[in-house]
Amino acid sequence: MEGSDSLKKSLAWLHGVINGKIGHGLEAIVLQRLRVIHAEKGFMRFGFIVPNIVSDVDGNWSVGALASLLDVIGIVTIYSFANHITSTVDFNVSYYSTIKIQEHVEIKSKVSANRGKLMHVVVEVRREGNGEVIAVGKLWTASNKLTFAQ
């Protein structure tokens, strides 16, 4: 893990959300079993086992829970790059395949554009093993000039 101040703050915030100390609790549910594999400024890679609690009626990963995970990971990745909180202003998810609960996935998130107050991040979810794309989230965020310390 590369050690910048913004990276450390973003990972501390993520762990607070996962542990239910920050946020509304919904985030803690959808992020259960998320683990950071690699993190650097503007890029993160995670391992994730889809928990039972995020299942739809067919035993697949609920698209709503998946979208929530993509949004949180995107914001954390942008914070690691920009060192301030941003708000999602445009969010697009493309779903390519379903995935069952208890399956393993790899998630990669990368800041792809910096336009001053506007930033763009792409979050990609792939099935572990064969690399099949499950979903891709694209987020544009806007700066609101706050930091986690404020």
PDB file of C-alpha atoms in Angstrom:
ATOM      1  CA  MET A   1       0.000   0.000   0.000  1.00  0.00           C
ATOM      2  CA  GLU A   2       1.364   3.353  -1.013  1.00  0.00           C
ATOM      3  CA  GLY A   3       1.305   5.722   1.964  1.00  0.00           C
ATOM      4  CA  SER A   4      -0.117   9.171   1.218  1.00  0.00           C
ATOM      5  CA  ASP A   5      -2.218  11.065   3.753  1.00  0.00           C
ATOM      6  CA  SER A   6      -5.295  11.062   1.491  1.00  0.00           C
ATOM      7  CA  LEU A   7      -4.925   7.315   0.903  1.00  0.00           C
ATOM      8  CA  LYS A   8      -4.681   6.619   4.634  1.00  0.00           C
ATOM      9  CA  LYS A   9      -7.756   8.773   5.338  1.00  0.00           C
ATOM     10  CA  SER A  10      -9.786   7.139   2.572  1.00  0.00           C
ATOM     11  CA  LEU A  11      -8.953   3.632   3.808  1.00  0.00           C
ATOM     12  CA  ALA A  12      -9.712   4.615   7.421  1.00  0.00           C
ATOM     13  CA  TRP A  13     -13.095   5.954   6.293  1.00  0.00           C
ATOM     14  CA  LEU A  14     -13.787   2.763   4.308  1.00  0.00           C
ATOM     15  CA  HIS A  15     -12.993   0.588   7.332  1.00  0.00           C
ATOM     16  CA  GLY A  16     -15.278   2.773   9.463  1.00  0.00           C
ATOM     17  CA  VAL A  17     -18.108   2.219   6.981  1.00  0.00           C
ATOM     18  CA  ILE A  18     -17.467  -1.546   6.791  1.00  0.00           C
ATOM     19  CA  ASN A  19     -17.496  -1.773  10.591  1.00  0.00           C
ATOM     20  CA  GLY A  20     -20.730   0.241  10.839  1.00  0.00           C
ATOM     21  CA  LYS A  21     -19.137   3.164  12.698  1.00  0.00           C
ATOM     22  CA  ILE A  22     -19.735   5.586   9.810  1.00  0.00           C
ATOM     23  CA  GLY A  23     -22.762   5.797   7.539  1.00  0.00           C
ATOM     24  CA  HIS A  24     -26.303   4.521   7.797  1.00  0.00           C
ATOM     25  CA  GLY A  25     -25.725   0.800   8.262  1.00  0.00           C
ATOM     26  CA  LEU A  26     -26.861  -0.106   4.749  1.00  0.00           C
ATOM     27  CA  GLU A  27     -23.321   0.442   3.525  1.00  0.00           C
ATOM     28  CA  ALA A  28     -21.958  -1.895   6.214  1.00  0.00           C
ATOM     29  CA  ILE A  29     -24.342  -4.608   5.007  1.00  0.00           C
ATOM     30  CA  VAL A  30     -23.397  -4.352   1.320  1.00  0.00           C
ATOM     31  CA  LEU A  31     -19.665  -4.100   2.085  1.00  0.00           C
ATOM     32  CA  GLN A  32     -19.492  -7.168   4.335  1.00  0.00           C
ATOM     33  CA  ARG A  33     -16.476  -9.318   3.479  1.00  0.00           C
ATOM     34  CA  LEU A  34     -14.813  -6.644   1.337  1.00  0.00           C
ATOM     35  CA  ARG A  35     -11.046  -6.705   1.681  1.00  0.00           C
ATOM     36  CA  VAL A  36      -8.452  -4.362   0.261  1.00  0.00           C
ATOM     37  CA  ILE A  37      -5.862  -6.166  -1.848  1.00  0.00           C
ATOM     38  CA  HIS A  38      -3.994  -3.135  -3.176  1.00  0.00           C
ATOM     39  CA  ALA A  39      -4.418   0.612  -2.729  1.00  0.00           C
ATOM     40  CA  GLU A  40      -2.591   3.597  -4.108  1.00  0.00           C
ATOM     41  CA  LYS A  41      -3.529   7.158  -4.920  1.00  0.00           C
ATOM     42  CA  GLY A  42      -6.410   6.962  -7.420  1.00  0.00           C
ATOM     43  CA  PHE A  43      -6.410   3.150  -7.802  1.00  0.00           C
ATOM     44  CA  MET A  44      -7.732   0.335  -5.616  1.00  0.00           C
ATOM     45  CA  ARG A  45      -8.217  -3.406  -5.943  1.00  0.00           C
ATOM     46  CA  PHE A  46     -10.476  -5.453  -3.677  1.00  0.00           C
ATOM     47  CA  GLY A  47     -11.479  -9.034  -3.086  1.00  0.00           C
ATOM     48  CA  PHE A  48     -15.099  -9.708  -2.196  1.00  0.00           C
ATOM     49  CA  ILE A  49     -17.230 -12.713  -1.356  1.00  0.00           C
ATOM     50  CA  VAL A  50     -20.880 -11.945  -2.064  1.00  0.00           C
ATOM     51  CA  PRO A  51     -22.679 -12.335   1.302  1.00  0.00           C
ATOM     52  CA  ASN A  52     -26.059 -14.028   1.715  1.00  0.00           C
ATOM     53  CA  ILE A  53     -27.670 -10.838   3.009  1.00  0.00           C
ATOM     54  CA  VAL A  54     -27.399  -9.114  -0.415  1.00  0.00           C
ATOM     55  CA  SER A  55     -29.283 -11.842  -2.275  1.00  0.00           C
ATOM     56  CA  ASP A  56     -32.241 -11.254  -4.564  1.00  0.00           C
ATOM     57  CA  VAL A  57     -35.111 -13.774  -4.735  1.00  0.00           C
ATOM     58  CA  ASP A  58     -33.134 -15.973  -7.164  1.00  0.00           C
ATOM     59  CA  GLY A  59     -30.000 -16.182  -4.999  1.00  0.00           C
ATOM     60  CA  ASN A  60     -28.071 -13.681  -7.120  1.00  0.00           C
ATOM     61  CA  TRP A  61     -26.235 -10.582  -5.947  1.00  0.00           C
ATOM     62  CA  SER A  62     -28.930  -7.889  -5.783  1.00  0.00           C
ATOM     63  CA  VAL A  63     -28.323  -5.160  -8.368  1.00  0.00           C
ATOM     64  CA  GLY A  64     -29.193  -2.514  -5.767  1.00  0.00           C
ATOM     65  CA  ALA A  65     -26.602  -3.828  -3.326  1.00  0.00           C
ATOM     66  CA  LEU A  66     -24.048  -4.034  -6.136  1.00  0.00           C
ATOM     67  CA  ALA A  67     -24.779  -0.423  -7.155  1.00  0.00           C
ATOM     68  CA  SER A  68     -24.344   0.740  -3.537  1.00  0.00           C
ATOM     69  CA  LEU A  69     -20.986  -1.025  -3.333  1.00  0.00           C
ATOM     70  CA  LEU A  70     -19.843   0.565  -6.615  1.00  0.00           C
ATOM     71  CA  ASP A  71     -20.796   4.038  -5.380  1.00  0.00           C
ATOM     72  CA  VAL A  72     -18.959   3.712  -2.051  1.00  0.00           C
ATOM     73  CA  ILE A  73     -15.836   2.254  -3.655  1.00  0.00           C
ATOM     74  CA  GLY A  74     -15.847   5.003  -6.292  1.00  0.00           C
ATOM     75  CA  ILE A  75     -16.053   7.745  -3.663  1.00  0.00           C
ATOM     76  CA  VAL A  76     -13.268   6.146  -1.573  1.00  0.00           C
ATOM     77  CA  THR A  77     -11.023   5.901  -4.634  1.00  0.00           C
ATOM     78  CA  ILE A  78     -11.619   9.530  -5.553  1.00  0.00           C
ATOM     79  CA  TYR A  79     -10.909  10.616  -1.969  1.00  0.00           C
ATOM     80  CA  SER A  80      -7.576   8.784  -2.111  1.00  0.00           C
ATOM     81  CA  PHE A  81      -6.732  10.904  -5.158  1.00  0.00           C
ATOM     82  CA  ALA A  82      -8.239  14.301  -4.304  1.00  0.00           C
ATOM     83  CA  ASN A  83      -7.989  14.377  -0.488  1.00  0.00           C
ATOM     84  CA  HIS A  84     -11.511  15.752  -0.112  1.00  0.00           C
ATOM     85  CA  ILE A  85     -15.074  14.509  -0.095  1.00  0.00           C
ATOM     86  CA  THR A  86     -16.977  14.524  -3.362  1.00  0.00           C
ATOM     87  CA  SER A  87     -20.634  13.970  -4.124  1.00  0.00           C
ATOM     88  CA  THR A  88     -21.825  11.696  -6.897  1.00  0.00           C
ATOM     89  CA  VAL A  89     -23.511  13.784  -9.609  1.00  0.00           C
ATOM     90  CA  ASP A  90     -23.784  11.161 -12.352  1.00  0.00           C
ATOM     91  CA  PHE A  91     -23.811   7.401 -11.820  1.00  0.00           C
ATOM     92  CA  ASN A  92     -24.126   4.790 -14.530  1.00  0.00           C
ATOM     93  CA  VAL A  93     -23.964   1.031 -14.038  1.00  0.00           C
ATOM     94  CA  SER A  94     -23.799  -1.548 -16.818  1.00  0.00           C
ATOM     95  CA  TYR A  95     -24.679  -5.085 -15.697  1.00  0.00           C
ATOM     96  CA  TYR A  96     -23.218  -7.822 -17.898  1.00  0.00           C
ATOM     97  CA  SER A  97     -23.851 -10.973 -15.884  1.00  0.00           C
ATOM     98  CA  THR A  98     -25.378 -12.214 -12.660  1.00  0.00           C
ATOM     99  CA  ILE A  99     -23.394 -13.727  -9.851  1.00  0.00           C
ATOM    100  CA  LYS A 100     -24.581 -16.006  -7.053  1.00  0.00           C
ATOM    101  CA  ILE A 101     -24.119 -15.348  -3.375  1.00  0.00           C
ATOM    102  CA  GLN A 102     -20.931 -16.815  -1.859  1.00  0.00           C
ATOM    103  CA  GLU A 103     -19.044 -16.380  -5.144  1.00  0.00           C
ATOM    104  CA  HIS A 104     -15.715 -14.543  -5.187  1.00  0.00           C
ATOM    105  CA  VAL A 105     -15.194 -11.398  -7.248  1.00  0.00           C
ATOM    106  CA  GLU A 106     -12.387  -8.941  -7.840  1.00  0.00           C
ATOM    107  CA  ILE A 107     -13.144  -5.229  -7.893  1.00  0.00           C
ATOM    108  CA  LYS A 108     -10.880  -2.595  -9.444  1.00  0.00           C
ATOM    109  CA  SER A 109     -11.451   1.121  -9.160  1.00  0.00           C
ATOM    110  CA  LYS A 110      -9.497   3.842 -10.941  1.00  0.00           C
ATOM    111  CA  VAL A 111      -9.779   7.606 -11.224  1.00  0.00           C
ATOM    112  CA  SER A 112      -9.870   8.223 -14.962  1.00  0.00           C
ATOM    113  CA  ALA A 113     -10.414  11.995 -15.240  1.00  0.00           C
ATOM    114  CA  ASN A 114      -9.738  15.081 -13.153  1.00  0.00           C
ATOM    115  CA  ARG A 115     -11.479  18.244 -14.331  1.00  0.00           C
ATOM    116  CA  GLY A 116     -10.889  20.385 -11.245  1.00  0.00           C
ATOM    117  CA  LYS A 117     -14.104  20.202  -9.231  1.00  0.00           C
ATOM    118  CA  LEU A 118     -15.345  17.286 -11.356  1.00  0.00           C
ATOM    119  CA  MET A 119     -13.727  13.859 -11.215  1.00  0.00           C
ATOM    120  CA  HIS A 120     -14.513  10.565 -12.931  1.00  0.00           C
ATOM    121  CA  VAL A 121     -13.927   7.043 -11.609  1.00  0.00           C
ATOM    122  CA  VAL A 122     -14.555   3.641 -13.167  1.00  0.00           C
ATOM    123  CA  VAL A 123     -15.278   0.648 -10.921  1.00  0.00           C
ATOM    124  CA  GLU A 124     -15.161  -2.798 -12.516  1.00  0.00           C
ATOM    125  CA  VAL A 125     -16.383  -6.068 -10.970  1.00  0.00           C
ATOM    126  CA  ARG A 126     -15.114  -9.367 -12.398  1.00  0.00           C
ATOM    127  CA  ARG A 127     -15.692 -12.985 -11.464  1.00  0.00           C
ATOM    128  CA  GLU A 128     -12.594 -14.310  -9.735  1.00  0.00           C
ATOM    129  CA  GLY A 129     -10.980 -17.101 -11.699  1.00  0.00           C
ATOM    130  CA  ASN A 130     -12.181 -16.591 -15.265  1.00  0.00           C
ATOM    131  CA  GLY A 131     -12.263 -12.758 -15.196  1.00  0.00           C
ATOM    132  CA  GLU A 132     -15.805 -12.495 -16.602  1.00  0.00           C
ATOM    133  CA  VAL A 133     -17.105  -8.930 -16.294  1.00  0.00           C
ATOM    134  CA  ILE A 134     -20.098  -8.738 -13.940  1.00  0.00           C
ATOM    135  CA  ALA A 135     -20.665  -4.975 -13.834  1.00  0.00           C
ATOM    136  CA  VAL A 136     -18.989  -1.652 -14.563  1.00  0.00           C
ATOM    137  CA  GLY A 137     -19.871   1.510 -12.674  1.00  0.00           C
ATOM    138  CA  LYS A 138     -18.925   4.964 -13.934  1.00  0.00           C
ATOM    139  CA  LEU A 139     -19.228   7.907 -11.571  1.00  0.00           C
ATOM    140  CA  TRP A 140     -18.762  11.627 -12.047  1.00  0.00           C
ATOM    141  CA  THR A 141     -18.371  13.424  -8.756  1.00  0.00           C
ATOM    142  CA  ALA A 142     -18.230  17.075  -7.745  1.00  0.00           C
ATOM    143  CA  SER A 143     -16.119  18.597  -5.009  1.00  0.00           C
ATOM    144  CA  ASN A 144     -17.908  20.026  -2.009  1.00  0.00           C
ATOM    145  CA  LYS A 145     -14.728  21.330  -0.319  1.00  0.00           C
ATOM    146  CA  LEU A 146     -15.076  19.209   2.839  1.00  0.00           C
ATOM    147  CA  THR A 147     -12.604  16.739   4.269  1.00  0.00           C
ATOM    148  CA  PHE A 148     -13.237  13.864   6.657  1.00  0.00           C
ATOM    149  CA  ALA A 149     -11.569  15.856   9.433  1.00  0.00           C
ATOM    150  CA  GLN A 150     -14.158  18.640   9.137  1.00  0.00           C
TER     151      GLN A 150
END
